[in-house]
PDB file of C-alpha atoms and ligand atoms in Angstrom:
ATOM      1  CA  UNK P1440      -9.559   5.908 -43.306  1.00 37.00           C
ATOM      2  CA  UNK P1441     -10.263   2.572 -41.630  1.00 44.00           C
ATOM      3  CA  UNK P1442     -10.193   2.604 -37.848  1.00 50.00           C
ATOM      4  CA  UNK P1443      -7.486   0.734 -36.073  1.00 73.00           C
ATOM      5  CA  UNK P1444      -9.233  -2.279 -34.556  1.00 85.00           C
ATOM      6  CA  UNK P1445      -9.717  -2.182 -30.812  1.00 89.00           C
ATOM      7  CA  UNK P1446      -8.181  -4.680 -28.456  1.00 94.00           C
ATOM      8  CA  UNK P1447     -10.717  -6.955 -26.852  1.00 97.00           C
ATOM      9  CA  UNK P1448     -10.894  -8.441 -23.379  1.00 97.00           C
ATOM     10  CA  UNK P1449     -13.277 -11.344 -22.839  1.00 97.00           C
ATOM     11  CA  UNK P1450     -14.236 -12.084 -19.224  1.00 97.00           C
ATOM     12  CA  UNK P1451     -16.115 -15.343 -19.381  1.00 95.00           C
ATOM     13  CA  UNK P1452     -15.935 -18.490 -17.291  1.00 90.00           C
ATOM     14  CA  UNK P1453     -17.031 -20.861 -20.010  1.00 88.00           C
ATOM     15  CA  UNK P1454     -14.082 -21.769 -22.190  1.00 87.00           C
ATOM     16  CA  UNK P1455     -16.417 -22.840 -24.996  1.00 90.00           C
ATOM     17  CA  UNK P1456     -18.185 -19.474 -25.135  1.00 93.00           C
ATOM     18  CA  UNK P1457     -15.002 -17.524 -24.882  1.00 93.00           C
ATOM     19  CA  UNK P1458     -13.518 -19.510 -27.778  1.00 92.00           C
ATOM     20  CA  UNK P1459     -16.635 -18.930 -29.822  1.00 94.00           C
ATOM     21  CA  UNK P1460     -16.503 -15.165 -29.305  1.00 95.00           C
ATOM     22  CA  UNK P1461     -12.823 -15.273 -30.149  1.00 94.00           C
ATOM     23  CA  UNK P1462     -13.581 -17.078 -33.427  1.00 94.00           C
ATOM     24  CA  UNK P1463     -16.286 -14.589 -34.385  1.00 95.00           C
ATOM     25  CA  UNK P1464     -14.032 -11.656 -33.598  1.00 95.00           C
ATOM     26  CA  UNK P1465     -11.278 -13.109 -35.759  1.00 94.00           C
ATOM     27  CA  UNK P1466     -13.723 -13.202 -38.647  1.00 94.00           C
ATOM     28  CA  UNK P1467     -14.417  -9.521 -37.998  1.00 94.00           C
ATOM     29  CA  UNK P1468     -10.708  -8.840 -38.186  1.00 93.00           C
ATOM     30  CA  UNK P1469     -10.038  -8.396 -34.470  1.00 94.00           C
ATOM     31  CA  UNK P1470      -6.811 -10.106 -33.553  1.00 92.00           C
ATOM     32  CA  UNK P1471      -5.707  -8.629 -30.255  1.00 94.00           C
ATOM     33  CA  UNK P1472      -8.016 -10.635 -28.018  1.00 95.00           C
ATOM     34  CA  UNK P1473      -7.356 -11.381 -24.345  1.00 95.00           C
ATOM     35  CA  UNK P1474      -9.395 -13.804 -22.268  1.00 94.00           C
ATOM     36  CA  UNK P1475      -9.958 -14.299 -18.529  1.00 92.00           C
ATOM     37  CA  UNK P1476     -12.216 -16.710 -16.723  1.00 89.00           C
ATOM     38  CA  UNK P1477     -12.981 -14.769 -13.535  1.00 90.00           C
ATOM     39  CA  UNK P1478     -13.956 -11.238 -12.587  1.00 93.00           C
ATOM     40  CA  UNK P1479     -10.840 -10.780 -10.522  1.00 91.00           C
ATOM     41  CA  UNK P1480      -8.496 -11.977 -13.253  1.00 90.00           C
ATOM     42  CA  UNK P1481     -10.476  -9.799 -15.672  1.00 93.00           C
ATOM     43  CA  UNK P1482     -10.007  -6.603 -13.656  1.00 92.00           C
ATOM     44  CA  UNK P1483      -6.346  -7.460 -13.273  1.00 89.00           C
ATOM     45  CA  UNK P1484      -5.879  -7.940 -16.968  1.00 91.00           C
ATOM     46  CA  UNK P1485      -7.870  -4.790 -17.766  1.00 94.00           C
ATOM     47  CA  UNK P1486      -5.650  -2.621 -15.599  1.00 89.00           C
ATOM     48  CA  UNK P1487      -2.505  -4.262 -17.032  1.00 88.00           C
ATOM     49  CA  UNK P1488      -3.712  -3.324 -20.515  1.00 91.00           C
ATOM     50  CA  UNK P1489      -4.572   0.245 -19.476  1.00 89.00           C
ATOM     51  CA  UNK P1490      -1.093   0.536 -17.991  1.00 84.00           C
ATOM     52  CA  UNK P1491       0.269  -0.326 -21.417  1.00 86.00           C
ATOM     53  CA  UNK P1492      -1.880   2.393 -22.961  1.00 86.00           C
ATOM     54  CA  UNK P1493      -4.565   0.056 -24.333  1.00 90.00           C
ATOM     55  CA  UNK P1494      -8.265   0.446 -23.528  1.00 91.00           C
ATOM     56  CA  UNK P1495      -9.901  -2.782 -24.639  1.00 96.00           C
ATOM     57  CA  UNK P1496     -13.549  -3.299 -25.464  1.00 96.00           C
ATOM     58  CA  UNK P1497     -14.788  -5.691 -22.784  1.00 97.00           C
ATOM     59  CA  UNK P1498     -17.095  -8.670 -23.247  1.00 97.00           C
ATOM     60  CA  UNK P1499     -18.435  -9.498 -19.818  1.00 96.00           C
ATOM     61  CA  UNK P1500     -20.350 -12.590 -18.807  1.00 94.00           C
ATOM     62  CA  UNK P1501     -23.279 -11.475 -16.643  1.00 90.00           C
ATOM     63  CA  UNK P1502     -22.956 -14.457 -14.307  1.00 88.00           C
ATOM     64  CA  UNK P1503     -19.446 -15.059 -13.098  1.00 90.00           C
ATOM     65  CA  UNK P1504     -18.764 -17.166 -10.021  1.00 84.00           C
ATOM     66  CA  UNK P1505     -16.501 -14.771  -8.129  1.00 86.00           C
ATOM     67  CA  UNK P1506     -17.971 -11.278  -8.531  1.00 89.00           C
ATOM     68  CA  UNK P1507     -21.173  -9.684  -9.792  1.00 89.00           C
ATOM     69  CA  UNK P1508     -21.219  -8.029 -13.204  1.00 90.00           C
ATOM     70  CA  UNK P1509     -21.966  -4.773 -11.422  1.00 88.00           C
ATOM     71  CA  UNK P1510     -18.856  -4.944  -9.227  1.00 89.00           C
ATOM     72  CA  UNK P1511     -16.683  -5.755 -12.216  1.00 93.00           C
ATOM     73  CA  UNK P1512     -18.157  -2.925 -14.264  1.00 93.00           C
ATOM     74  CA  UNK P1513     -17.686  -0.373 -11.524  1.00 87.00           C
ATOM     75  CA  UNK P1514     -14.034  -1.399 -11.111  1.00 90.00           C
ATOM     76  CA  UNK P1515     -13.391  -1.154 -14.833  1.00 92.00           C
ATOM     77  CA  UNK P1516     -15.259   2.124 -15.254  1.00 89.00           C
ATOM     78  CA  UNK P1517     -13.445   3.705 -12.353  1.00 85.00           C
ATOM     79  CA  UNK P1518     -10.179   3.034 -14.182  1.00 87.00           C
ATOM     80  CA  UNK P1519     -11.503   4.195 -17.551  1.00 87.00           C
ATOM     81  CA  UNK P1520     -15.036   5.616 -17.627  1.00 85.00           C
ATOM     82  CA  UNK P1521     -15.059   5.559 -21.432  1.00 85.00           C
ATOM     83  CA  UNK P1522     -14.614   1.770 -21.632  1.00 92.00           C
ATOM     84  CA  UNK P1523     -17.184   0.010 -23.756  1.00 93.00           C
ATOM     85  CA  UNK P1524     -18.486  -3.022 -21.909  1.00 95.00           C
ATOM     86  CA  UNK P1525     -20.669  -5.529 -23.701  1.00 95.00           C
ATOM     87  CA  UNK P1526     -22.700  -7.755 -21.399  1.00 93.00           C
ATOM     88  CA  UNK P1527     -23.344 -11.344 -22.428  1.00 92.00           C
ATOM     89  CA  UNK P1528     -26.572 -12.506 -20.972  1.00 86.00           C
ATOM     90  CA  UNK P1529     -28.651 -15.625 -21.231  1.00 82.00           C
ATOM     91  CA  UNK P1530     -31.639 -13.810 -19.750  1.00 71.00           C
ATOM     92  CA  UNK P1531     -32.355 -11.368 -22.551  1.00 63.00           C
ATOM     93  CA  UNK P1532     -36.002 -11.749 -21.576  1.00 67.00           C
ATOM     94  CA  UNK P1533     -35.128 -10.326 -18.220  1.00 74.00           C
ATOM     95  CA  UNK P1534     -35.498  -6.741 -19.351  1.00 78.00           C
ATOM     96  CA  UNK P1535     -35.018  -5.238 -15.898  1.00 80.00           C
ATOM     97  CA  UNK P1536     -31.620  -6.842 -15.543  1.00 79.00           C
ATOM     98  CA  UNK P1537     -30.461  -5.564 -18.896  1.00 81.00           C
ATOM     99  CA  UNK P1538     -31.820  -2.102 -18.225  1.00 81.00           C
ATOM    100  CA  UNK P1539     -29.986  -2.039 -14.900  1.00 81.00           C
ATOM    101  CA  UNK P1540     -26.733  -3.115 -16.542  1.00 82.00           C
ATOM    102  CA  UNK P1541     -27.055  -0.435 -19.218  1.00 83.00           C
ATOM    103  CA  UNK P1542     -27.865   2.135 -16.550  1.00 79.00           C
ATOM    104  CA  UNK P1543     -24.764   1.124 -14.611  1.00 79.00           C
ATOM    105  CA  UNK P1544     -22.566   1.838 -17.566  1.00 82.00           C
ATOM    106  CA  UNK P1545     -22.683  -1.165 -19.901  1.00 88.00           C
ATOM    107  CA  UNK P1546     -22.488  -0.134 -23.523  1.00 88.00           C
ATOM    108  CA  UNK P1547     -24.502  -2.923 -25.130  1.00 88.00           C
ATOM    109  CA  UNK P1548     -25.514  -6.503 -24.600  1.00 89.00           C
ATOM    110  CA  UNK P1549     -25.481  -9.694 -26.621  1.00 90.00           C
ATOM    111  CA  UNK P1550     -27.817 -12.533 -26.068  1.00 88.00           C
ATOM    112  CA  UNK P1551     -26.579 -16.023 -25.257  1.00 87.00           C
ATOM    113  CA  UNK P1552     -26.311 -18.389 -27.061  1.00 89.00           C
ATOM    114  CA  UNK P1553     -24.162 -15.961 -28.990  1.00 91.00           C
ATOM    115  CA  UNK P1554     -24.816 -15.810 -32.710  1.00 92.00           C
ATOM    116  CA  UNK P1555     -22.431 -14.421 -35.251  1.00 94.00           C
ATOM    117  CA  UNK P1556     -25.002 -11.997 -36.675  1.00 93.00           C
ATOM    118  CA  UNK P1557     -25.764 -10.457 -33.265  1.00 92.00           C
ATOM    119  CA  UNK P1558     -22.144 -10.025 -32.375  1.00 94.00           C
ATOM    120  CA  UNK P1559     -21.455  -8.515 -35.780  1.00 94.00           C
ATOM    121  CA  UNK P1560     -24.205  -5.935 -35.228  1.00 93.00           C
ATOM    122  CA  UNK P1561     -22.849  -4.925 -31.845  1.00 92.00           C
ATOM    123  CA  UNK P1562     -19.350  -4.548 -33.271  1.00 92.00           C
ATOM    124  CA  UNK P1563     -20.693  -2.537 -36.201  1.00 91.00           C
ATOM    125  CA  UNK P1564     -22.424  -0.011 -33.907  1.00 88.00           C
ATOM    126  CA  UNK P1565     -19.306   0.187 -31.832  1.00 87.00           C
ATOM    127  CA  UNK P1566     -17.124   0.941 -34.821  1.00 87.00           C
ATOM    128  CA  UNK P1567     -19.515   3.622 -36.029  1.00 84.00           C
ATOM    129  CA  UNK P1568     -19.654   5.328 -32.664  1.00 79.00           C
ATOM    130  CA  UNK P1569     -15.958   5.556 -31.822  1.00 68.00           C
ATOM    131  CA  UNK P1570     -16.211   8.006 -28.894  1.00 59.00           C
ATOM    132  CA  UNK P1571     -12.590   8.348 -27.773  1.00 53.00           C
ATOM    133  CA  UNK P1572     -13.259  11.439 -25.697  1.00 50.00           C
ATOM    134  CA  UNK P1573      -9.694  11.968 -24.681  1.00 50.00           C
ATOM    135  CA  UNK P1574      -8.568  12.321 -28.286  1.00 51.00           C
ATOM    136  CA  UNK P1575     -11.194  14.879 -29.234  1.00 54.00           C
ATOM    137  CA  UNK P1576     -10.828  18.552 -28.574  1.00 58.00           C
ATOM    138  CA  UNK P1577     -13.737  19.309 -26.320  1.00 67.00           C
ATOM    139  CA  UNK P1578     -14.000  22.359 -24.138  1.00 80.00           C
ATOM    140  CA  UNK P1579     -14.304  21.913 -20.352  1.00 84.00           C
ATOM    141  CA  UNK P1580     -18.085  22.085 -20.363  1.00 87.00           C
ATOM    142  CA  UNK P1581     -18.454  19.433 -23.042  1.00 86.00           C
ATOM    143  CA  UNK P1582     -15.982  17.183 -21.262  1.00 85.00           C
ATOM    144  CA  UNK P1583     -17.771  17.575 -17.934  1.00 90.00           C
ATOM    145  CA  UNK P1584     -21.127  16.836 -19.515  1.00 88.00           C
ATOM    146  CA  UNK P1585     -19.913  13.770 -21.371  1.00 84.00           C
ATOM    147  CA  UNK P1586     -18.512  12.260 -18.172  1.00 86.00           C
ATOM    148  CA  UNK P1587     -21.759  13.035 -16.368  1.00 88.00           C
ATOM    149  CA  UNK P1588     -23.623  11.245 -19.144  1.00 83.00           C
ATOM    150  CA  UNK P1589     -21.387   8.200 -18.840  1.00 79.00           C
ATOM    151  CA  UNK P1590     -21.889   7.747 -15.118  1.00 80.00           C
ATOM    152  CA  UNK P1591     -24.892   6.873 -13.014  1.00 78.00           C
ATOM    153  CA  UNK P1592     -23.406   9.000 -10.255  1.00 85.00           C
ATOM    154  CA  UNK P1593     -20.093  10.765 -10.036  1.00 91.00           C
ATOM    155  CA  UNK P1594     -18.313  12.938  -7.516  1.00 94.00           C
ATOM    156  CA  UNK P1595     -17.065  16.458  -8.144  1.00 96.00           C
ATOM    157  CA  UNK P1596     -13.464  15.380  -7.501  1.00 95.00           C
ATOM    158  CA  UNK P1597     -13.637  12.514  -9.984  1.00 93.00           C
ATOM    159  CA  UNK P1598     -15.286  14.740 -12.562  1.00 92.00           C
ATOM    160  CA  UNK P1599     -12.443  17.170 -12.117  1.00 94.00           C
ATOM    161  CA  UNK P1600      -9.828  14.497 -12.667  1.00 92.00           C
ATOM    162  CA  UNK P1601     -11.507  12.813 -15.639  1.00 88.00           C
ATOM    163  CA  UNK P1602     -12.232  16.062 -17.442  1.00 87.00           C
ATOM    164  CA  UNK P1603      -8.817  17.409 -16.563  1.00 87.00           C
ATOM    165  CA  UNK P1604     -10.407  20.566 -15.202  1.00 90.00           C
ATOM    166  CA  UNK P1605      -9.748  22.445 -11.965  1.00 93.00           C
ATOM    167  CA  UNK P1606     -12.169  21.671  -9.125  1.00 94.00           C
ATOM    168  CA  UNK P1607     -13.282  25.333  -8.916  1.00 94.00           C
ATOM    169  CA  UNK P1608     -14.110  25.359 -12.630  1.00 93.00           C
ATOM    170  CA  UNK P1609     -16.051  22.097 -12.285  1.00 94.00           C
ATOM    171  CA  UNK P1610     -17.993  23.521  -9.326  1.00 95.00           C
ATOM    172  CA  UNK P1611     -18.881  26.659 -11.294  1.00 94.00           C
ATOM    173  CA  UNK P1612     -20.068  24.597 -14.236  1.00 94.00           C
ATOM    174  CA  UNK P1613     -22.004  22.252 -11.976  1.00 94.00           C
ATOM    175  CA  UNK P1614     -23.813  25.257 -10.483  1.00 95.00           C
ATOM    176  CA  UNK P1615     -24.856  26.324 -13.954  1.00 94.00           C
ATOM    177  CA  UNK P1616     -26.149  22.825 -14.841  1.00 94.00           C
ATOM    178  CA  UNK P1617     -27.961  22.674 -11.533  1.00 94.00           C
ATOM    179  CA  UNK P1618     -29.699  25.991 -12.109  1.00 95.00           C
ATOM    180  CA  UNK P1619     -30.833  24.709 -15.495  1.00 94.00           C
ATOM    181  CA  UNK P1620     -32.289  21.670 -13.734  1.00 94.00           C
ATOM    182  CA  UNK P1621     -30.094  19.267 -15.653  1.00 93.00           C
ATOM    183  CA  UNK P1622     -28.257  17.710 -12.747  1.00 93.00           C
ATOM    184  CA  UNK P1623     -29.119  16.801  -9.230  1.00 93.00           C
ATOM    185  CA  UNK P1624     -26.980  16.766  -6.124  1.00 93.00           C
ATOM    186  CA  UNK P1625     -26.953  13.471  -4.274  1.00 93.00           C
ATOM    187  CA  UNK P1626     -25.211  12.322  -1.078  1.00 94.00           C
ATOM    188  CA  UNK P1627     -21.455  12.897  -0.743  1.00 96.00           C
ATOM    189  CA  UNK P1628     -19.200  10.215  -2.205  1.00 93.00           C
ATOM    190  CA  UNK P1629     -16.156   8.895  -0.370  1.00 94.00           C
ATOM    191  CA  UNK P1630     -13.480   7.477  -2.641  1.00 93.00           C
ATOM    192  CA  UNK P1631     -10.008   5.970  -2.555  1.00 93.00           C
ATOM    193  CA  UNK P1632      -7.190   8.073  -3.927  1.00 94.00           C
ATOM    194  CA  UNK P1633      -3.524   7.360  -4.483  1.00 94.00           C
ATOM    195  CA  UNK P1634      -1.420   8.227  -1.439  1.00 94.00           C
ATOM    196  CA  UNK P1635       1.338   9.450  -3.729  1.00 95.00           C
ATOM    197  CA  UNK P1636      -0.242  11.432  -6.567  1.00 95.00           C
ATOM    198  CA  UNK P1637      -3.880  11.823  -5.383  1.00 92.00           C
ATOM    199  CA  UNK P1638      -5.273  10.250  -8.549  1.00 92.00           C
ATOM    200  CA  UNK P1639      -8.656   8.515  -8.376  1.00 91.00           C
ATOM    201  CA  UNK P1640      -7.857   6.134 -11.179  1.00 88.00           C
ATOM    202  CA  UNK P1641      -7.302   3.275  -8.788  1.00 88.00           C
ATOM    203  CA  UNK P1642      -7.557  -0.358  -9.760  1.00 85.00           C
ATOM    204  CA  UNK P1643      -7.884  -3.360  -7.517  1.00 85.00           C
ATOM    205  CA  UNK P1644      -4.911  -5.616  -7.931  1.00 86.00           C
ATOM    206  CA  UNK P1645      -5.336  -9.330  -7.217  1.00 89.00           C
ATOM    207  CA  UNK P1646      -2.451 -11.674  -6.532  1.00 91.00           C
ATOM    208  CA  UNK P1647      -1.396 -15.062  -5.204  1.00 93.00           C
ATOM    209  CA  UNK P1648      -1.052 -14.896  -1.388  1.00 95.00           C
ATOM    210  CA  UNK P1649       2.086 -17.061  -1.479  1.00 96.00           C
ATOM    211  CA  UNK P1650       4.293 -15.641  -4.228  1.00 96.00           C
ATOM    212  CA  UNK P1651       2.405 -12.379  -4.991  1.00 92.00           C
ATOM    213  CA  UNK P1652       2.151 -13.171  -8.688  1.00 90.00           C
ATOM    214  CA  UNK P1653      -0.953 -11.982 -10.550  1.00 86.00           C
ATOM    215  CA  UNK P1654      -0.700 -14.881 -12.935  1.00 85.00           C
ATOM    216  CA  UNK P1655      -3.447 -17.134 -11.570  1.00 84.00           C
ATOM    217  CA  UNK P1656      -6.475 -18.886 -12.917  1.00 82.00           C
ATOM    218  CA  UNK P1657      -9.678 -20.170 -11.474  1.00 80.00           C
ATOM    219  CA  UNK P1658     -10.365 -23.854 -11.468  1.00 82.00           C
ATOM    220  CA  UNK P1659     -11.878 -26.831  -9.794  1.00 87.00           C
ATOM    221  CA  UNK P1660     -10.000 -28.913  -7.251  1.00 92.00           C
ATOM    222  CA  UNK P1661     -10.530 -32.587  -6.712  1.00 94.00           C
ATOM    223  CA  UNK P1662      -9.894 -34.265  -3.403  1.00 95.00           C
ATOM    224  CA  UNK P1663      -9.266 -37.990  -3.496  1.00 96.00           C
ATOM    225  CA  UNK P1664     -10.451 -39.306  -0.110  1.00 95.00           C
ATOM    226  CA  UNK P1665      -8.399 -42.475  -0.136  1.00 94.00           C
ATOM    227  CA  UNK P1666      -4.947 -40.907  -0.396  1.00 97.00           C
ATOM    228  CA  UNK P1667      -5.836 -37.349   0.567  1.00 95.00           C
ATOM    229  CA  UNK P1668      -4.558 -35.832  -2.677  1.00 95.00           C
ATOM    230  CA  UNK P1669      -5.989 -32.400  -3.531  1.00 93.00           C
ATOM    231  CA  UNK P1670      -5.133 -30.990  -6.923  1.00 91.00           C
ATOM    232  CA  UNK P1671      -6.693 -29.306  -9.957  1.00 89.00           C
ATOM    233  CA  UNK P1672      -9.146 -31.425 -11.963  1.00 90.00           C
ATOM    234  CA  UNK P1673      -6.878 -31.322 -15.038  1.00 88.00           C
ATOM    235  CA  UNK P1674      -4.273 -33.309 -13.112  1.00 91.00           C
ATOM    236  CA  UNK P1675      -6.680 -36.255 -12.898  1.00 94.00           C
ATOM    237  CA  UNK P1676      -6.090 -37.404 -16.476  1.00 92.00           C
ATOM    238  CA  UNK P1677      -8.328 -40.320 -17.471  1.00 93.00           C
ATOM    239  CA  UNK P1678      -9.896 -40.110 -13.994  1.00 94.00           C
ATOM    240  CA  UNK P1679      -6.650 -41.289 -12.466  1.00 96.00           C
ATOM    241  CA  UNK P1680      -5.385 -39.735  -9.232  1.00 97.00           C
ATOM    242  CA  UNK P1681      -1.962 -38.184  -9.885  1.00 96.00           C
ATOM    243  CA  UNK P1682      -0.697 -39.252  -6.445  1.00 96.00           C
ATOM    244  CA  UNK P1683      -1.821 -42.844  -5.925  1.00 97.00           C
ATOM    245  CA  UNK P1684      -2.553 -43.678  -9.583  1.00 96.00           C
ATOM    246  CA  UNK P1685      -5.912 -45.233  -8.628  1.00 96.00           C
ATOM    247  CA  UNK P1686      -9.031 -44.439 -10.597  1.00 95.00           C
ATOM    248  CA  UNK P1687     -11.509 -41.981  -9.061  1.00 95.00           C
ATOM    249  CA  UNK P1688     -15.003 -43.381  -9.343  1.00 92.00           C
ATOM    250  CA  UNK P1689     -18.008 -41.837  -7.656  1.00 92.00           C
ATOM    251  CA  UNK P1690     -18.404 -38.163  -6.872  1.00 92.00           C
ATOM    252  CA  UNK P1691     -19.189 -37.691  -3.191  1.00 92.00           C
ATOM    253  CA  UNK P1692     -18.213 -41.260  -2.352  1.00 93.00           C
ATOM    254  CA  UNK P1693     -14.526 -41.620  -3.109  1.00 95.00           C
ATOM    255  CA  UNK P1694     -13.758 -38.098  -4.218  1.00 96.00           C
ATOM    256  CA  UNK P1695     -15.155 -34.583  -4.019  1.00 95.00           C
ATOM    257  CA  UNK P1696     -14.938 -31.537  -6.253  1.00 92.00           C
ATOM    258  CA  UNK P1697     -14.247 -28.095  -4.838  1.00 89.00           C
ATOM    259  CA  UNK P1698     -15.386 -25.361  -7.225  1.00 83.00           C
ATOM    260  CA  UNK P1699     -14.059 -21.855  -7.656  1.00 79.00           C
ATOM    261  CA  UNK P1700     -10.587 -22.238  -6.330  1.00 87.00           C
ATOM    262  CA  UNK P1701      -7.710 -20.177  -7.600  1.00 88.00           C
ATOM    263  CA  UNK P1702      -4.506 -21.794  -8.754  1.00 89.00           C
ATOM    264  CA  UNK P1703      -1.289 -19.844  -9.148  1.00 91.00           C
ATOM    265  CA  UNK P1704       0.377 -20.466 -12.505  1.00 90.00           C
ATOM    266  CA  UNK P1705       3.741 -19.460 -11.097  1.00 93.00           C
ATOM    267  CA  UNK P1706       4.103 -21.256  -7.745  1.00 95.00           C
ATOM    268  CA  UNK P1707       1.259 -23.760  -8.047  1.00 89.00           C
ATOM    269  CA  UNK P1708      -0.344 -22.721  -4.763  1.00 92.00           C
ATOM    270  CA  UNK P1709      -4.101 -23.166  -4.367  1.00 91.00           C
ATOM    271  CA  UNK P1710      -6.244 -20.633  -2.533  1.00 92.00           C
ATOM    272  CA  UNK P1711      -9.971 -19.877  -2.128  1.00 89.00           C
ATOM    273  CA  UNK P1712      -9.528 -16.113  -2.567  1.00 88.00           C
ATOM    274  CA  UNK P1713      -6.708 -14.148  -4.129  1.00 90.00           C
ATOM    275  CA  UNK P1714      -5.176 -11.437  -1.945  1.00 92.00           C
ATOM    276  CA  UNK P1715      -5.652  -7.872  -3.118  1.00 92.00           C
ATOM    277  CA  UNK P1716      -4.291  -4.401  -2.855  1.00 92.00           C
ATOM    278  CA  UNK P1717      -4.624  -1.286  -5.001  1.00 91.00           C
ATOM    279  CA  UNK P1718      -2.639   0.139  -7.827  1.00 88.00           C
ATOM    280  CA  UNK P1719      -2.673   3.690  -9.116  1.00 89.00           C
ATOM    281  CA  UNK P1720      -3.149   3.652 -12.870  1.00 83.00           C
ATOM    282  CA  UNK P1721      -1.536   7.053 -13.165  1.00 84.00           C
ATOM    283  CA  UNK P1722       1.736   6.651 -11.227  1.00 89.00           C
ATOM    284  CA  UNK P1723       1.818   2.871 -10.735  1.00 86.00           C
ATOM    285  CA  UNK P1724       2.031   3.212  -6.958  1.00 92.00           C
ATOM    286  CA  UNK P1725       0.877   0.012  -5.254  1.00 92.00           C
ATOM    287  CA  UNK P1726      -0.617   0.232  -1.774  1.00 95.00           C
ATOM    288  CA  UNK P1727      -2.714  -1.692   0.732  1.00 93.00           C
ATOM    289  CA  UNK P1728      -6.175  -0.529   1.762  1.00 90.00           C
ATOM    290  CA  UNK P1729      -4.995   0.728   5.154  1.00 93.00           C
ATOM    291  CA  UNK P1730      -2.457   2.987   3.419  1.00 93.00           C
ATOM    292  CA  UNK P1731      -5.036   4.460   1.060  1.00 92.00           C
ATOM    293  CA  UNK P1732      -6.046   8.096   1.180  1.00 94.00           C
ATOM    294  CA  UNK P1733      -9.759   8.814   1.164  1.00 95.00           C
ATOM    295  CA  UNK P1734     -11.459  11.846  -0.219  1.00 94.00           C
ATOM    296  CA  UNK P1735     -15.068  12.934   0.138  1.00 96.00           C
ATOM    297  CA  UNK P1736     -16.810  15.280  -2.263  1.00 95.00           C
ATOM    298  CA  UNK P1737     -20.312  16.112  -3.461  1.00 95.00           C
ATOM    299  CA  UNK P1738     -22.083  13.499  -5.550  1.00 94.00           C
ATOM    300  CA  UNK P1739     -23.871  14.395  -8.751  1.00 94.00           C
ATOM    301  CA  UNK P1740     -26.390  12.767 -10.976  1.00 90.00           C
ATOM    302  CA  UNK P1741     -27.702  13.697 -14.380  1.00 86.00           C
ATOM    303  CA  UNK P1742     -31.448  14.339 -14.538  1.00 86.00           C
ATOM    304  CA  UNK P1743     -32.755  12.010 -17.256  1.00 74.00           C
TER     305      UNK P1743
HETATM  306 ZN1   ZN T2175      -0.666   7.702  -8.047  1.00 84.26          ZN
HETATM  307 ZN1   ZN T2176      -5.327 -40.828  -4.742  1.00 84.26          ZN
HETATM  308 ZN1   ZN T2177       1.980 -18.108  -6.448  1.00 84.26          ZN
END
């Protein structure tokens, strides 16, 4: 029976590349494709999808302006550790970087410039290796081990939640693995939990500081010195200032560009950083950092 095609989330700041990937995926019969141009918008969109019961395969640009690939991956994997993240990198020669990304939980990588053949191969492997742990009937031990395998480091409490196993049972099993020399105890891990249901599946939630909408994009602002207008570059059609209708001429002389600003699609406000709080993926409770509950438990690492 053919697999149902996964949803895809592309987190990529270059519109051209993201359109290219989209095109290729269409050819491979993937039609539910979402795109975001910043890490923050990407995490937001990922947790929205998970809330709707969809776990997308993620294409992640290694170099995004607002967050490192590592930060984005750890946010995504803390929501769903079984997410397949495919890193797009232009430095495929930089083996260390790729190794580090794979170690931190990336599933695969594709080299930029992205070629159809390469992307097709990655997708083929992915389709053949459908892991979908939660749908399979594993016993506790197998579940615990598969989550250990997926993580560079994981706490006992998180392992208990992900594998849906009581903490005492996890601790027993961990003792057994430890005596067999297969895992190693590391320093304790302190983590955020939901102040309502104690879940550790917590996602960062980014929003516009003015109207609290999460519908924002990242863009470039242009300031026209002469009239003082500051607005998104798209509003300067044909290099004409939308306020004074004069032509903008020389960068740095009569106008300047301000990169990496966020623009709210709902209220139009412009801000250098979106505000953020946390959202519990399990019960949808939204809370600020100072209202979060913290929990500390032993950290574990698989011996490789
Ligand atoms: Zn909760
Ligand atoms: Zn002007
Ligand atoms: Zn707004």
